Amino acid sequence: MSVLPNHVLVAWMHDQQLSSRELAELVNGAVAQLTGRHGGLDDSNIRAWRSGRVRCPKNVQLRALELVSGKSATDLGFERRTRTPAPAPAKEEPPVLRRHLIQGAAAIAATAATPSYAASPRIGVTDVECLQQRFAEVVASDHRHGGQQTIEQQAAALSEEALRLQASGTASQRVRGYLYASAAAFRSSAMWAAIDGRRYNRAIEHMRHAQQLAAMSGDQAIQFRIWSHAGTMYRHMKRPADAAAANDVARTLAITRRDPMFASLGHARHAAIHATAGDLKATRRALDTAQEAMQRADPDADRPVWMRAFYDQAELDSLALSAFMSLAQYDAAEAHAHRCLANLRPHMHRSRAITTSRLALAQLGQGDLEPAVTSAMRVPRDAATSHPRVVEMLATLGSELRKNAPRTPHARLWTEYTRSLKGTTK
């Protein structure tokens, strides 16, 4: 008779991220709870279950597996062994002995009915995938709206939800790592929304939570994201030394050596930090290094959803634009702005609004009033009235026009336009 693998058990172990050795240890622990004796299983026994060579474990092992998994034998691809009825005793036991036997059986039954395993459901990869889908939705919302308190609050709440799931059941070490990484990812999104909204005290609070969770997860990609965000936060706060120190932590993680795309992002953000410090030579060198690393990166490599969703040539040009604006190199800034806008993906609404606002300021810096006002008027009205960074940049453009060209038709046009914007927010 042919041996058929137990695909159901294999699928469940994959979902739980359990190796054969790890499952053997869990079942041995449950057997010890049921009988007081170690189960004696090793990884070879579990492989025999998986392969179908053992169609059904011994009854105590199967009961232990049910306790560990929270599933029935049938749900795990097994059938219980049928017991042969024991022969009737030749004579009735003495009352005291019978009472002891009944009490012992009741104690064993109670232990089997309410072991520690039964109170703790198993958490698997499927649960993590549900969290990751919700994380993708947060990332998408951030790219559309950006900087909003609702995004920050939603992301922070989801981080707490991931931690509650962590505490609600048992899981393999790998699944626990995934859960901590998910909680850290949500916190880092809350941190970024606060940075984008200029709520820096809140961002620092989210950063500290995220760093702790990321350390427990062991996930270098999310550690990179958090420290890289920290560098950006300190850059916006005009603290270039702290920004460089934080971004250096991200740039020295091993993931930047494994994947040049992470290295590229680290160098591009460092270029913007050099620019805040006024170092043109270091800025250009970092941008060149970022571009070279991006060209070496495999475009089809498996990367986290947040990385795939935003970092590409357009984002590199956006960071170059930001850097050259800090250095008052307005012609170079404008060139990178046009390149960024030409390559931005359709879902990058927030980035398009920010880049268009910077383009207007770069054109104004070169004295090109008409192109500057035209560009500024292309910023979508919702971003122009609600996104903190965009509102701030457009206010700067208006004040510069009133200061340097107050009687020009371009200044009057912009004044009239901003009045209409205020009318839409009432």
Tab-separated table of C-alpha atoms in Angstrom:
chain	number	residue	atom	x	y	z
A	1	MET	CA	0.000	0.000	0.000
A	2	SER	CA	1.385	3.390	-0.970
A	3	VAL	CA	2.259	5.931	1.715
A	4	LEU	CA	0.502	9.286	1.363
A	5	PRO	CA	1.930	12.375	3.084
A	6	ASN	CA	-0.183	14.091	5.712
A	7	HIS	CA	-0.612	17.365	3.817
A	8	VAL	CA	-2.958	18.750	6.461
A	9	LEU	CA	-0.358	18.430	9.212
A	10	VAL	CA	2.342	19.810	6.922
A	11	ALA	CA	0.196	22.871	6.105
A	12	TRP	CA	-0.590	23.513	9.766
A	13	MET	CA	3.090	23.313	10.735
A	14	HIS	CA	3.960	25.717	7.924
A	15	ASP	CA	1.328	28.181	9.126
A	16	GLN	CA	2.708	27.935	12.655
A	17	GLN	CA	6.319	28.168	11.412
A	18	LEU	CA	7.162	25.055	13.453
A	19	SER	CA	10.024	22.752	12.604
A	20	SER	CA	9.763	19.012	13.302
A	21	ARG	CA	12.061	19.408	16.298
A	22	GLU	CA	10.006	22.270	17.735
A	23	LEU	CA	6.722	20.379	17.377
A	24	ALA	CA	8.263	17.316	19.027
A	25	GLU	CA	9.270	19.432	22.028
A	26	LEU	CA	5.777	20.922	22.310
A	27	VAL	CA	4.091	17.518	22.143
A	28	ASN	CA	6.549	16.068	24.680
A	29	GLY	CA	5.641	18.887	27.073
A	30	ALA	CA	1.917	18.220	26.641
A	31	VAL	CA	2.442	14.468	27.202
A	32	ALA	CA	4.281	15.327	30.421
A	33	GLN	CA	1.285	17.384	31.566
A	34	LEU	CA	-1.094	14.539	30.804
A	35	THR	CA	0.925	11.622	32.196
A	36	GLY	CA	3.745	13.040	34.269
A	37	ARG	CA	6.281	11.434	31.893
A	38	HIS	CA	8.235	12.985	29.040
A	39	GLY	CA	6.801	12.100	25.644
A	40	GLY	CA	10.069	10.826	24.162
A	41	LEU	CA	9.412	12.160	20.647
A	42	ASP	CA	12.084	13.643	18.415
A	43	ASP	CA	12.112	15.217	14.958
A	44	SER	CA	12.234	11.802	13.258
A	45	ASN	CA	8.856	10.908	14.815
A	46	ILE	CA	7.295	14.108	13.492
A	47	ARG	CA	8.759	13.499	10.041
A	48	ALA	CA	7.113	10.051	10.123
A	49	TRP	CA	3.782	11.739	10.899
A	50	ARG	CA	4.273	14.230	8.076
A	51	SER	CA	5.291	11.631	5.510
A	52	GLY	CA	2.369	9.338	6.305
A	53	ARG	CA	4.583	6.463	7.471
A	54	VAL	CA	2.744	6.755	10.787
A	55	ARG	CA	-0.926	7.194	9.947
A	56	CYS	CA	-1.920	7.919	13.517
A	57	PRO	CA	0.219	8.540	16.624
A	58	LYS	CA	-0.358	6.763	19.891
A	59	ASN	CA	-3.455	7.969	21.709
A	60	VAL	CA	-1.607	9.967	24.367
A	61	GLN	CA	0.591	11.573	21.703
A	62	LEU	CA	-2.453	12.427	19.619
A	63	ARG	CA	-4.231	13.913	22.623
A	64	ALA	CA	-1.117	15.969	23.367
A	65	LEU	CA	-0.984	17.169	19.750
A	66	GLU	CA	-4.631	18.232	19.980
A	67	LEU	CA	-3.859	20.221	23.101
A	68	VAL	CA	-0.846	21.894	21.492
A	69	SER	CA	-2.668	22.777	18.285
A	70	GLY	CA	-6.169	23.449	19.553
A	71	LYS	CA	-7.405	21.251	16.681
A	72	SER	CA	-8.989	17.817	16.535
A	73	ALA	CA	-7.182	14.751	15.251
A	74	THR	CA	-9.325	14.802	12.107
A	75	ASP	CA	-8.483	18.463	11.481
A	76	LEU	CA	-4.806	17.501	11.570
A	77	GLY	CA	-5.229	14.652	9.064
A	78	PHE	CA	-5.275	11.791	11.607
A	79	GLU	CA	-7.835	9.303	12.848
A	80	ARG	CA	-7.927	8.118	16.422
A	81	ARG	CA	-6.933	4.566	17.149
A	82	THR	CA	-9.873	2.444	18.264
A	83	ARG	CA	-9.495	0.985	21.706
A	84	THR	CA	-10.200	-2.718	22.415
A	85	PRO	CA	-12.631	-2.883	25.366
A	86	ALA	CA	-10.921	-4.118	28.492
A	87	PRO	CA	-12.256	-7.420	29.926
A	88	ALA	CA	-14.558	-7.179	32.940
A	89	PRO	CA	-12.741	-7.613	36.238
A	90	ALA	CA	-13.059	-11.010	37.876
A	91	LYS	CA	-14.244	-9.452	41.092
A	92	GLU	CA	-15.202	-6.046	42.366
A	93	GLU	CA	-12.387	-3.961	43.837
A	94	PRO	CA	-12.629	-2.990	47.474
A	95	PRO	CA	-14.582	0.266	47.967
A	96	VAL	CA	-11.513	2.269	49.089
A	97	LEU	CA	-9.450	1.160	46.069
A	98	ARG	CA	-12.350	1.860	43.688
A	99	ARG	CA	-12.792	5.331	45.155
A	100	HIS	CA	-9.084	6.093	44.681
A	101	LEU	CA	-9.227	4.899	41.078
A	102	ILE	CA	-12.292	7.040	40.340
A	103	GLN	CA	-10.691	10.094	41.950
A	104	GLY	CA	-7.464	9.538	39.992
A	105	ALA	CA	-9.357	9.169	36.722
A	106	ALA	CA	-11.316	12.334	37.450
A	107	ALA	CA	-8.094	14.247	38.137
A	108	ILE	CA	-6.548	13.023	34.892
A	109	ALA	CA	-9.722	13.934	32.983
A	110	ALA	CA	-9.741	17.412	34.501
A	111	THR	CA	-6.089	17.904	33.570
A	112	ALA	CA	-6.771	16.783	30.030
A	113	ALA	CA	-9.828	19.002	29.752
A	114	THR	CA	-8.191	22.212	30.966
A	115	PRO	CA	-4.424	22.114	30.357
A	116	SER	CA	-2.427	25.309	29.853
A	117	TYR	CA	-2.332	24.569	26.106
A	118	ALA	CA	-6.125	24.515	25.807
A	119	ALA	CA	-6.422	28.039	27.242
A	120	SER	CA	-3.948	29.427	24.722
A	121	PRO	CA	-4.861	29.211	21.035
A	122	ARG	CA	-2.063	28.796	18.536
A	123	ILE	CA	-1.108	31.905	16.557
A	124	GLY	CA	0.267	31.285	13.073
A	125	VAL	CA	1.436	32.881	9.865
A	126	THR	CA	-2.162	33.395	8.728
A	127	ASP	CA	-2.716	35.754	11.670
A	128	VAL	CA	0.469	37.632	10.775
A	129	GLU	CA	-0.607	37.905	7.131
A	130	CYS	CA	-3.870	39.546	8.229
A	131	LEU	CA	-1.842	42.145	10.134
A	132	GLN	CA	0.444	42.691	7.161
A	133	GLN	CA	-2.558	43.347	4.923
A	134	ARG	CA	-3.753	46.012	7.327
A	135	PHE	CA	-0.225	47.453	7.389
A	136	ALA	CA	-0.320	47.707	3.584
A	137	GLU	CA	-3.575	49.666	3.929
A	138	VAL	CA	-1.932	52.086	6.386
A	139	VAL	CA	0.988	52.603	3.980
A	140	ALA	CA	-1.423	53.262	1.112
A	141	SER	CA	-3.401	55.758	3.209
A	142	ASP	CA	-0.183	57.535	4.153
A	143	HIS	CA	0.835	57.891	0.493
A	144	ARG	CA	-2.565	59.341	-0.337
A	145	HIS	CA	-3.080	61.717	2.597
A	146	GLY	CA	0.140	61.912	4.637
A	147	GLY	CA	0.777	63.555	7.981
A	148	GLN	CA	-2.774	63.205	9.306
A	149	GLN	CA	-3.437	62.517	12.973
A	150	THR	CA	-6.002	59.883	12.003
A	151	ILE	CA	-3.276	57.863	10.239
A	152	GLU	CA	-0.987	58.226	13.257
A	153	GLN	CA	-3.720	57.106	15.658
A	154	GLN	CA	-4.802	54.198	13.470
A	155	ALA	CA	-1.233	52.924	13.105
A	156	ALA	CA	-0.568	53.183	16.850
A	157	ALA	CA	-3.811	51.324	17.614
A	158	LEU	CA	-2.864	48.539	15.199
A	159	SER	CA	0.521	48.212	16.905
A	160	GLU	CA	-1.267	47.653	20.219
A	161	GLU	CA	-3.545	45.132	18.520
A	162	ALA	CA	-0.515	43.162	17.317
A	163	LEU	CA	0.816	43.090	20.880
A	164	ARG	CA	-2.548	41.903	22.230
A	165	LEU	CA	-2.488	39.093	19.685
A	166	GLN	CA	1.048	38.284	20.844
A	167	ALA	CA	-0.232	37.864	24.396
A	168	SER	CA	-3.402	35.972	23.501
A	169	GLY	CA	-1.930	32.585	22.604
A	170	THR	CA	1.043	30.377	21.990
A	171	ALA	CA	3.258	30.637	18.924
A	172	SER	CA	6.587	29.515	17.567
A	173	GLN	CA	9.606	31.738	18.080
A	174	ARG	CA	9.525	32.753	14.411
A	175	VAL	CA	5.848	33.724	14.548
A	176	ARG	CA	6.491	35.748	17.702
A	177	GLY	CA	9.276	37.531	15.832
A	178	TYR	CA	6.854	38.310	13.001
A	179	LEU	CA	4.321	39.711	15.487
A	180	TYR	CA	6.900	41.985	17.125
A	181	ALA	CA	8.003	43.112	13.658
A	182	SER	CA	4.378	43.875	12.735
A	183	ALA	CA	3.879	45.884	15.930
A	184	ALA	CA	7.123	47.769	15.216
A	185	ALA	CA	6.061	48.417	11.614
A	186	PHE	CA	2.768	49.951	12.730
A	187	ARG	CA	4.573	52.113	15.286
A	188	SER	CA	7.045	53.273	12.657
A	189	SER	CA	4.110	54.321	10.453
A	190	ALA	CA	2.645	56.265	13.373
A	191	MET	CA	6.073	57.836	13.835
A	192	TRP	CA	6.275	58.808	10.150
A	193	ALA	CA	2.768	60.300	10.148
A	194	ALA	CA	3.749	62.418	13.160
A	195	ILE	CA	6.990	63.518	11.437
A	196	ASP	CA	5.097	64.379	8.278
A	197	GLY	CA	2.618	66.390	10.343
A	198	ARG	CA	5.359	68.255	12.237
A	199	ARG	CA	4.305	66.661	15.559
A	200	TYR	CA	7.819	65.898	16.665
A	201	ASN	CA	7.186	65.156	20.345
A	202	ARG	CA	4.693	62.499	19.321
A	203	ALA	CA	7.128	61.172	16.725
A	204	ILE	CA	9.844	60.730	19.344
A	205	GLU	CA	7.424	58.820	21.579
A	206	HIS	CA	6.461	56.493	18.728
A	207	MET	CA	10.139	56.063	17.821
A	208	ARG	CA	11.040	54.783	21.282
A	209	HIS	CA	8.210	52.239	21.243
A	210	ALA	CA	9.121	51.152	17.718
A	211	GLN	CA	12.809	50.717	18.516
A	212	GLN	CA	12.046	48.415	21.458
A	213	LEU	CA	9.664	46.288	19.419
A	214	ALA	CA	12.030	46.096	16.455
A	215	ALA	CA	14.871	44.937	18.699
A	216	MET	CA	12.695	42.111	20.032
A	217	SER	CA	11.656	41.128	16.513
A	218	GLY	CA	15.191	40.711	15.175
A	219	ASP	CA	13.906	42.072	11.835
A	220	GLN	CA	16.626	44.220	10.290
A	221	ALA	CA	14.372	45.699	7.613
A	222	ILE	CA	12.073	47.282	10.182
A	223	GLN	CA	15.059	48.358	12.290
A	224	PHE	CA	16.418	50.107	9.214
A	225	ARG	CA	13.086	51.848	8.630
A	226	ILE	CA	12.854	53.158	12.175
A	227	TRP	CA	16.423	54.492	12.395
A	228	SER	CA	16.170	55.957	8.903
A	229	HIS	CA	12.935	57.706	9.918
A	230	ALA	CA	14.723	58.987	13.007
A	231	GLY	CA	17.419	60.522	10.802
A	232	THR	CA	14.740	62.249	8.728
A	233	MET	CA	12.975	63.483	11.861
A	234	TYR	CA	16.109	65.084	13.286
A	235	ARG	CA	16.898	66.590	9.880
A	236	HIS	CA	13.497	68.292	9.804
A	237	MET	CA	14.140	69.464	13.369
A	238	LYS	CA	17.389	71.127	12.168
A	239	ARG	CA	19.571	68.794	14.249
A	240	PRO	CA	21.998	67.488	11.611
A	241	ALA	CA	24.398	65.847	14.089
A	242	ASP	CA	21.606	63.747	15.611
A	243	ALA	CA	20.227	63.063	12.134
A	244	ALA	CA	23.588	61.758	10.933
A	245	ALA	CA	24.026	59.579	14.035
A	246	ALA	CA	20.570	58.010	13.645
A	247	ASN	CA	20.957	57.437	9.922
A	248	ASP	CA	24.400	55.908	10.520
A	249	VAL	CA	22.742	53.225	12.641
A	250	ALA	CA	20.485	52.384	9.689
A	251	ARG	CA	23.339	52.471	7.181
A	252	THR	CA	25.536	50.081	9.188
A	253	LEU	CA	22.908	47.331	9.529
A	254	ALA	CA	23.788	44.119	7.710
A	255	ILE	CA	20.731	44.439	5.464
A	256	THR	CA	22.416	47.312	3.604
A	257	ARG	CA	25.203	44.918	2.604
A	258	ARG	CA	22.786	42.200	1.539
A	259	ASP	CA	20.515	44.470	-0.483
A	260	PRO	CA	21.918	47.530	-2.303
A	261	MET	CA	18.437	49.084	-2.391
A	262	PHE	CA	18.588	49.621	1.375
A	263	ALA	CA	22.112	50.981	1.000
A	264	SER	CA	20.871	53.373	-1.681
A	265	LEU	CA	18.115	54.743	0.548
A	266	GLY	CA	20.545	55.155	3.435
A	267	HIS	CA	22.987	57.152	1.270
A	268	ALA	CA	20.220	59.278	-0.307
A	269	ARG	CA	18.890	60.276	3.106
A	270	HIS	CA	22.423	60.964	4.281
A	271	ALA	CA	22.844	63.331	1.337
A	272	ALA	CA	19.880	65.354	2.587
A	273	ILE	CA	21.453	65.415	6.077
A	274	HIS	CA	24.797	66.643	4.661
A	275	ALA	CA	22.881	69.393	2.887
A	276	THR	CA	21.242	70.512	6.148
A	277	ALA	CA	24.772	70.891	7.516
A	278	GLY	CA	25.741	72.929	4.438
A	279	ASP	CA	28.238	70.404	2.993
A	280	LEU	CA	27.793	70.513	-0.800
A	281	LYS	CA	30.705	68.188	-1.586
A	282	ALA	CA	29.510	65.453	0.809
A	283	THR	CA	25.959	65.852	-0.495
A	284	ARG	CA	26.984	65.225	-4.087
A	285	ARG	CA	29.171	62.278	-3.091
A	286	ALA	CA	26.347	60.630	-1.117
A	287	LEU	CA	23.883	61.107	-3.983
A	288	ASP	CA	26.328	59.546	-6.453
A	289	THR	CA	26.803	56.574	-4.112
A	290	ALA	CA	23.029	56.219	-3.704
A	291	GLN	CA	22.533	56.212	-7.467
A	292	GLU	CA	25.262	53.610	-7.997
A	293	ALA	CA	23.787	51.335	-5.306
A	294	MET	CA	20.324	51.580	-6.833
A	295	GLN	CA	21.708	50.534	-10.211
A	296	ARG	CA	23.257	47.431	-8.580
A	297	ALA	CA	20.050	46.436	-6.783
A	298	ASP	CA	17.892	43.607	-8.070
A	299	PRO	CA	14.533	45.241	-8.945
A	300	ASP	CA	12.689	41.949	-8.384
A	301	ALA	CA	14.156	41.120	-4.967
A	302	ASP	CA	11.759	40.306	-2.136
A	303	ARG	CA	11.417	43.445	0.009
A	304	PRO	CA	8.960	44.704	2.654
A	305	VAL	CA	5.760	46.335	1.447
A	306	TRP	CA	6.774	49.769	2.745
A	307	MET	CA	10.041	49.656	0.776
A	308	ARG	CA	8.413	48.485	-2.447
A	309	ALA	CA	5.696	51.111	-2.104
A	310	PHE	CA	7.895	54.202	-2.100
A	311	TYR	CA	11.621	53.849	-2.782
A	312	ASP	CA	12.594	54.107	-6.427
A	313	GLN	CA	14.290	56.578	-8.761
A	314	ALA	CA	11.570	59.156	-8.133
A	315	GLU	CA	12.180	59.076	-4.368
A	316	LEU	CA	15.941	59.329	-4.875
A	317	ASP	CA	15.346	62.453	-6.971
A	318	SER	CA	12.964	63.764	-4.312
A	319	LEU	CA	15.697	63.462	-1.681
A	320	ALA	CA	18.167	65.139	-4.050
A	321	LEU	CA	15.621	67.939	-4.566
A	322	SER	CA	15.316	68.400	-0.800
A	323	ALA	CA	19.100	68.443	-0.438
A	324	PHE	CA	19.714	71.039	-3.123
A	325	MET	CA	16.913	73.227	-1.778
A	326	SER	CA	18.684	73.244	1.620
A	327	LEU	CA	21.883	74.307	-0.145
A	328	ALA	CA	20.090	77.017	-2.182
A	329	GLN	CA	21.223	75.251	-5.372
A	330	TYR	CA	17.921	76.071	-7.026
A	331	ASP	CA	18.767	75.098	-10.599
A	332	ALA	CA	19.870	71.604	-9.531
A	333	ALA	CA	16.824	71.353	-7.286
A	334	GLU	CA	14.489	72.200	-10.158
A	335	ALA	CA	16.106	69.572	-12.406
A	336	HIS	CA	15.572	66.867	-9.766
A	337	ALA	CA	11.995	68.052	-9.184
A	338	HIS	CA	11.115	67.565	-12.843
A	339	ARG	CA	12.758	64.123	-12.863
A	340	CYS	CA	10.880	63.124	-9.726
A	341	LEU	CA	7.497	64.246	-11.064
A	342	ALA	CA	8.097	62.431	-14.347
A	343	ASN	CA	8.717	59.127	-12.535
A	344	LEU	CA	6.293	59.271	-9.595
A	345	ARG	CA	3.881	56.358	-9.456
A	346	PRO	CA	0.157	57.208	-9.560
A	347	HIS	CA	-0.508	56.323	-5.901
A	348	MET	CA	2.101	58.803	-4.590
A	349	HIS	CA	-0.339	61.677	-4.050
A	350	ARG	CA	1.407	63.109	-0.999
A	351	SER	CA	4.834	62.959	-2.652
A	352	ARG	CA	3.496	64.685	-5.768
A	353	ALA	CA	2.097	67.546	-3.699
A	354	ILE	CA	5.346	67.967	-1.745
A	355	THR	CA	7.517	67.791	-4.871
A	356	THR	CA	5.348	70.289	-6.748
A	357	SER	CA	5.555	72.695	-3.798
A	358	ARG	CA	9.339	72.375	-3.725
A	359	LEU	CA	9.487	72.894	-7.467
A	360	ALA	CA	7.614	76.190	-7.054
A	361	LEU	CA	10.091	77.318	-4.387
A	362	ALA	CA	13.061	76.287	-6.561
A	363	GLN	CA	11.680	78.336	-9.462
A	364	LEU	CA	11.026	81.277	-7.165
A	365	GLY	CA	14.592	81.022	-5.880
A	366	GLN	CA	15.799	81.559	-9.437
A	367	GLY	CA	13.535	84.593	-9.869
A	368	ASP	CA	11.094	82.814	-12.197
A	369	LEU	CA	7.877	84.238	-10.775
A	370	GLU	CA	5.380	83.068	-13.358
A	371	PRO	CA	6.540	79.401	-13.418
A	372	ALA	CA	6.682	79.422	-9.602
A	373	VAL	CA	3.075	80.587	-9.207
A	374	THR	CA	1.891	78.248	-11.965
A	375	SER	CA	3.567	75.277	-10.254
A	376	ALA	CA	2.185	76.219	-6.851
A	377	MET	CA	-1.339	76.413	-8.252
A	378	ARG	CA	-0.976	72.826	-9.506
A	379	VAL	CA	-0.760	71.521	-5.947
A	380	PRO	CA	-4.054	69.717	-5.195
A	381	ARG	CA	-6.347	71.800	-3.020
A	382	ASP	CA	-6.713	69.178	-0.298
A	383	ALA	CA	-2.925	69.026	0.188
A	384	ALA	CA	-2.587	72.813	-0.101
A	385	THR	CA	-5.019	73.290	2.775
A	386	SER	CA	-4.428	70.277	5.056
A	387	HIS	CA	-0.961	68.745	4.660
A	388	PRO	CA	1.295	70.540	7.195
A	389	ARG	CA	4.488	70.449	5.137
A	390	VAL	CA	2.735	71.586	1.955
A	391	VAL	CA	0.853	74.351	3.765
A	392	GLU	CA	4.148	75.543	5.247
A	393	MET	CA	5.945	75.598	1.880
A	394	LEU	CA	3.138	77.448	0.109
A	395	ALA	CA	3.022	79.983	2.945
A	396	THR	CA	6.757	80.528	2.460
A	397	LEU	CA	6.214	81.087	-1.267
A	398	GLY	CA	3.528	83.685	-0.527
A	399	SER	CA	5.637	85.557	1.990
A	400	GLU	CA	8.606	85.628	-0.433
A	401	LEU	CA	6.380	86.992	-3.199
A	402	ARG	CA	5.009	89.719	-0.915
A	403	LYS	CA	8.502	90.581	0.268
A	404	ASN	CA	10.401	90.626	-3.038
A	405	ALA	CA	7.734	91.236	-5.725
A	406	PRO	CA	4.699	92.731	-3.985
A	407	ARG	CA	3.348	94.756	-6.924
A	408	THR	CA	3.721	92.151	-9.643
A	409	PRO	CA	0.715	90.500	-11.299
A	410	HIS	CA	2.100	87.153	-10.126
A	411	ALA	CA	1.925	88.208	-6.484
A	412	ARG	CA	-1.633	89.494	-6.966
A	413	LEU	CA	-2.621	86.243	-8.691
A	414	TRP	CA	-1.224	84.199	-5.840
A	415	THR	CA	-2.996	86.347	-3.248
A	416	GLU	CA	-6.326	85.880	-5.004
A	417	TYR	CA	-5.701	82.148	-5.322
A	418	THR	CA	-4.906	81.710	-1.639
A	419	ARG	CA	-8.112	83.555	-0.738
A	420	SER	CA	-10.050	81.036	-2.804
A	421	LEU	CA	-8.242	78.222	-1.009
A	422	LYS	CA	-9.321	79.613	2.351
A	423	GLY	CA	-12.868	79.714	1.050
A	424	THR	CA	-12.783	75.953	0.366
A	425	THR	CA	-11.810	75.157	3.972
A	426	LYS	CA	-14.770	76.952	5.548
